[in-house]
PDB file of C-alpha atoms in Angstrom:
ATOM      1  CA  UNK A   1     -19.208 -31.525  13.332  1.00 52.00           C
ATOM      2  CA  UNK A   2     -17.061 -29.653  10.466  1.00 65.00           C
ATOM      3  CA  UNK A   3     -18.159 -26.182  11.806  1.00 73.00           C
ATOM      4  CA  UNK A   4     -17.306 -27.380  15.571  1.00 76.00           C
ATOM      5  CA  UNK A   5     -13.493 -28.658  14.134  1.00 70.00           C
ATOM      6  CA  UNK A   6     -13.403 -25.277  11.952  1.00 71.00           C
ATOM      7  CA  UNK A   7     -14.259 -23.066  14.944  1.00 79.00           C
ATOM      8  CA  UNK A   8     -11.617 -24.805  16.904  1.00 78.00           C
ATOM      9  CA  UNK A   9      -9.147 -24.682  14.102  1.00 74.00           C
ATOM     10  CA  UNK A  10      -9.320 -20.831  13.603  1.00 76.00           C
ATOM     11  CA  UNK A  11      -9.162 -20.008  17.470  1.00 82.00           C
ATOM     12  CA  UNK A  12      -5.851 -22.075  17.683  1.00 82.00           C
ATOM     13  CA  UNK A  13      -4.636 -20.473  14.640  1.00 81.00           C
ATOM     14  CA  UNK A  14      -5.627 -16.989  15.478  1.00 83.00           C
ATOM     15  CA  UNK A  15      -3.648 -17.436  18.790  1.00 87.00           C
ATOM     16  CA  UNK A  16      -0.552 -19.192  17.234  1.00 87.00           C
ATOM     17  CA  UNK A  17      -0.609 -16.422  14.336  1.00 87.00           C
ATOM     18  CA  UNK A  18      -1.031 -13.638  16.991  1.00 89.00           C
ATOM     19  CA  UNK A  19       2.267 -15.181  19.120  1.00 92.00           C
ATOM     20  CA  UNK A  20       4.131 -15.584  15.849  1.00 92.00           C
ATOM     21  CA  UNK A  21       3.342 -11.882  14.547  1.00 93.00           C
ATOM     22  CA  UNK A  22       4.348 -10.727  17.965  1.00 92.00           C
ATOM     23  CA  UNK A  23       7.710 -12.282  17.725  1.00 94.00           C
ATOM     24  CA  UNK A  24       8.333 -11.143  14.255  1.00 95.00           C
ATOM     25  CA  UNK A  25       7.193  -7.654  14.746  1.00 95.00           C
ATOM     26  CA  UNK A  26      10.049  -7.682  18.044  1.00 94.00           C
ATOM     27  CA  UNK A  27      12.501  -8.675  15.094  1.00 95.00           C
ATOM     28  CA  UNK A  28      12.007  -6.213  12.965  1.00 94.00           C
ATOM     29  CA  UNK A  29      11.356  -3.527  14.464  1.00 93.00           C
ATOM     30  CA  UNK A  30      14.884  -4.479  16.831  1.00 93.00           C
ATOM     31  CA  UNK A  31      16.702  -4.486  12.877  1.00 94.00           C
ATOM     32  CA  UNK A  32      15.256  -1.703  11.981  1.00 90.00           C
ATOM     33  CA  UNK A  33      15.506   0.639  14.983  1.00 89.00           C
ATOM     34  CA  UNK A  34      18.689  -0.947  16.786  1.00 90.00           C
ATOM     35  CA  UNK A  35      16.274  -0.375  19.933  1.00 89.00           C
ATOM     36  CA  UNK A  36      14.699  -3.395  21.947  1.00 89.00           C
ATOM     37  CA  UNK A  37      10.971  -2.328  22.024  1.00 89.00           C
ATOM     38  CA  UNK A  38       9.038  -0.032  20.185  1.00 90.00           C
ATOM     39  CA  UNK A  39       7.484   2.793  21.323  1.00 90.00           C
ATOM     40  CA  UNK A  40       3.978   2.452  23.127  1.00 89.00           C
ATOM     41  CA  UNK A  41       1.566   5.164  22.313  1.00 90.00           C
ATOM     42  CA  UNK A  42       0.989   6.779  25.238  1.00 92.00           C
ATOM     43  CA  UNK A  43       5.315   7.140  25.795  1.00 87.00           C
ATOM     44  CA  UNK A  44       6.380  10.640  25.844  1.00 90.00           C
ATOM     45  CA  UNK A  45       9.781   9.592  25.069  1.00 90.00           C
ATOM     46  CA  UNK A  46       8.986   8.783  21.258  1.00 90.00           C
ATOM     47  CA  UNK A  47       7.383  11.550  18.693  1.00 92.00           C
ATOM     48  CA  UNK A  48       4.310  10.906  16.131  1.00 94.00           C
ATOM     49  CA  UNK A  49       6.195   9.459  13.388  1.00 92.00           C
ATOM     50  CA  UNK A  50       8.021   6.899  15.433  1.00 91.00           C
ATOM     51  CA  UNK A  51       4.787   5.812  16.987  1.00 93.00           C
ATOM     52  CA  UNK A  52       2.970   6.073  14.051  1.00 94.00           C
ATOM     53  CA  UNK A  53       5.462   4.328  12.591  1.00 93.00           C
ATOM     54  CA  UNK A  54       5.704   1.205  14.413  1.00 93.00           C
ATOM     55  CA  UNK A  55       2.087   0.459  14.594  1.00 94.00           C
ATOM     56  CA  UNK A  56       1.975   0.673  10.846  1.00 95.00           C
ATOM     57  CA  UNK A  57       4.629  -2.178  10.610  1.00 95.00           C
ATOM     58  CA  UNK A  58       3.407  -3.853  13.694  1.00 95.00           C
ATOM     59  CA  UNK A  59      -0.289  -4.005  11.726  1.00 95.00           C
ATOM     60  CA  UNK A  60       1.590  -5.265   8.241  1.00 96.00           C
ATOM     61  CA  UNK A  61       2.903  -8.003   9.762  1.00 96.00           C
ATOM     62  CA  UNK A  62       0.165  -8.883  11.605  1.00 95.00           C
ATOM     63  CA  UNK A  63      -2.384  -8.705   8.839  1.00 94.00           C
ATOM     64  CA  UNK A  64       0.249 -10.794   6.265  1.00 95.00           C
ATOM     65  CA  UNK A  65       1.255 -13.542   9.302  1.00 94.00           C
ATOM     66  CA  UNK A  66      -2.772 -14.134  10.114  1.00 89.00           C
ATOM     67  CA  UNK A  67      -3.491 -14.148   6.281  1.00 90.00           C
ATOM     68  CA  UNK A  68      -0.718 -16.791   5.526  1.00 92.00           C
ATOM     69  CA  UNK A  69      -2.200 -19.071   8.918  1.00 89.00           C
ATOM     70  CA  UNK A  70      -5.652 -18.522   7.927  1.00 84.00           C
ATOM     71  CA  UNK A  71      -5.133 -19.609   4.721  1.00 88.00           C
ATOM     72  CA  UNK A  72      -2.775 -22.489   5.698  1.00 88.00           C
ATOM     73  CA  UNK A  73      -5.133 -23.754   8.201  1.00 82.00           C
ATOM     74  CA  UNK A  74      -7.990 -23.392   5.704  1.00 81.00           C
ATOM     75  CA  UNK A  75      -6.465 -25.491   2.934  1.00 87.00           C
ATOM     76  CA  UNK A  76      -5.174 -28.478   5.727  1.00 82.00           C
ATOM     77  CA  UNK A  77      -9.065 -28.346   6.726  1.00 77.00           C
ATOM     78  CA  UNK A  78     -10.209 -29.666   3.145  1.00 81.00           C
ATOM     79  CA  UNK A  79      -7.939 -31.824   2.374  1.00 85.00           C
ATOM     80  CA  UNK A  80      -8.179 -33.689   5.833  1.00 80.00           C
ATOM     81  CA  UNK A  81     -12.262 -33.145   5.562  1.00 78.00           C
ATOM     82  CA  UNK A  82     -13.034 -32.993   1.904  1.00 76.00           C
ATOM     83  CA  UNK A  83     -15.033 -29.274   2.795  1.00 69.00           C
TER      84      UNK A  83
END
């Protein structure tokens, strides 16, 4: 039953953690750049470093935002089962 609840637990959390990277990443990138959106890969309107640039961030923060939910989620798991 654990592994059912644990399965369950890290789909909703990879999905919230996914939304809430998202939003950051819009954020910073806005603070950073003073522009709305970053560039997309395949835009000819931005150069290498820009693009290169913003997926580098964009990966950061995703990798720190589903470490800290994935961890978070992991802990509330054993103390509400024990496991």
């Amino acid at each position: 039953m654990s592994k059912v609840v644990s399965r369950g637990v890290s789909a909703a959390s990879g999905m919230l953690g996914g939304a809430l990277a998202g939003v950051i990443f819009k954020q910073v990138w806005k603070l950073a750049s003073g522009k709305d959106d970053a560039p997309q890969a395949n835009s000819e309107e931005y150069g290498w470093g820009e693009v290169l640039l913003a997926a580098a961030v964009q990966g950061a923060i995703f990798g720190v935002v589903k470490a800290a939910i994935d961890r978070s989620a992991a802990r509330s798991l054993h103390r509400a089962t024990g496991q």
